[in-house]
C-alpha cells in the first residue's frame, strides 16, 4: 500500500475540534496533540506500523517527531 504523504511534504493537521472529537471516539490521540490542530508542518518520517499496515503513520517537524500522526489526522497543502 502506498502512503498518501511523502517525507518532505507540507501538510496541515486537522482542526483542534476534530482532533478532540476523534479522541473522544477512541482514536489514538494524546491530549497534548490538540494544541497542534490546524497548524502546518512538514513530514520528516513516514512508515507503516506493524499492527496497522493499512494506517500509515508520520512524524512531523512541528513537534520534532515526538508524536505519531496518522493519515486521517493530516490534510495536504496544495
Short mmCIF file of C-alpha atoms in Angstrom, two decimals:
data_model
loop_
_atom_site.label_atom_id
_atom_site.label_comp_id
_atom_site.label_asym_id
_atom_site.label_seq_id
_atom_site.Cartn_x
_atom_site.Cartn_y
_atom_site.Cartn_z
CA UNK A 1 0.00 0.00 0.00
CA UNK A 2 1.33 3.40 -0.96
CA UNK A 3 1.35 6.15 1.63
CA UNK A 4 -0.76 9.23 0.92
CA UNK A 5 2.03 11.57 2.05
CA UNK A 6 5.79 11.61 1.45
CA UNK A 7 8.78 12.76 3.50
CA UNK A 8 9.33 16.47 2.88
CA UNK A 9 5.68 17.13 2.02
CA UNK A 10 3.87 20.01 3.73
CA UNK A 11 0.62 19.11 5.46
CA UNK A 12 -1.93 20.68 7.76
CA UNK A 13 -3.10 18.93 10.91
CA UNK A 14 -6.89 18.73 11.10
CA UNK A 15 -8.55 21.37 13.33
CA UNK A 16 -8.38 21.03 17.10
CA UNK A 17 -12.13 20.36 17.38
CA UNK A 18 -11.77 17.42 15.00
CA UNK A 19 -8.80 16.04 16.98
CA UNK A 20 -10.84 16.28 20.19
CA UNK A 21 -13.83 14.55 18.60
CA UNK A 22 -11.66 11.75 17.19
CA UNK A 23 -10.00 11.24 20.58
CA UNK A 24 -13.40 11.02 22.28
CA UNK A 25 -14.36 8.37 19.71
CA UNK A 26 -11.39 6.21 20.64
CA UNK A 27 -8.67 7.40 18.21
CA UNK A 28 -5.09 7.16 19.47
CA UNK A 29 -4.56 10.90 20.07
CA UNK A 30 -2.87 12.32 23.17
CA UNK A 31 -4.40 15.47 24.69
CA UNK A 32 -1.18 17.41 24.17
CA UNK A 33 -1.57 16.83 20.42
CA UNK A 34 -4.72 19.00 20.41
CA UNK A 35 -2.58 22.17 20.51
CA UNK A 36 -1.24 21.34 17.04
CA UNK A 37 -4.70 21.33 15.46
CA UNK A 38 -4.87 23.44 12.30
CA UNK A 39 -1.12 24.03 12.15
CA UNK A 40 1.09 23.43 9.13
CA UNK A 41 4.01 21.02 9.32
CA UNK A 42 6.47 19.08 7.19
CA UNK A 43 6.67 15.29 7.24
CA UNK A 44 10.08 14.13 8.48
CA UNK A 45 9.38 10.37 8.60
CA UNK A 46 6.80 8.02 7.12
CA UNK A 47 6.22 4.37 7.97
CA UNK A 48 3.61 1.66 8.21
CA UNK A 49 3.04 0.41 11.73
CA UNK A 50 3.30 -3.35 12.02
CA UNK A 51 -0.10 -3.68 13.70
CA UNK A 52 -1.97 -1.40 11.31
CA UNK A 53 -0.37 -1.78 7.89
CA UNK A 54 -3.35 -0.03 6.30
CA UNK A 55 -2.86 3.04 8.53
CA UNK A 56 0.44 4.74 7.68
CA UNK A 57 1.95 6.91 10.39
CA UNK A 58 4.03 10.05 10.14
CA UNK A 59 6.38 12.12 12.24
CA UNK A 60 6.29 15.89 11.80
CA UNK A 61 8.82 18.68 12.23
CA UNK A 62 6.34 20.75 14.23
CA UNK A 63 6.84 18.57 17.33
CA UNK A 64 10.36 17.33 16.48
CA UNK A 65 8.89 13.92 15.66
CA UNK A 66 7.66 13.32 19.20
CA UNK A 67 4.15 12.21 18.22
CA UNK A 68 2.82 9.78 15.64
CA UNK A 69 0.29 11.28 13.25
CA UNK A 70 -1.97 9.04 11.16
CA UNK A 71 -3.16 9.91 7.63
CA UNK A 72 -6.67 10.74 8.81
CA UNK A 73 -5.20 13.48 11.03
CA UNK A 74 -3.44 15.25 8.15
CA UNK A 75 -4.54 17.23 5.10
CA UNK A 76 -2.37 18.03 2.08
CA UNK A 77 -1.38 21.63 1.46
CA UNK A 78 -1.81 22.30 -2.23
#
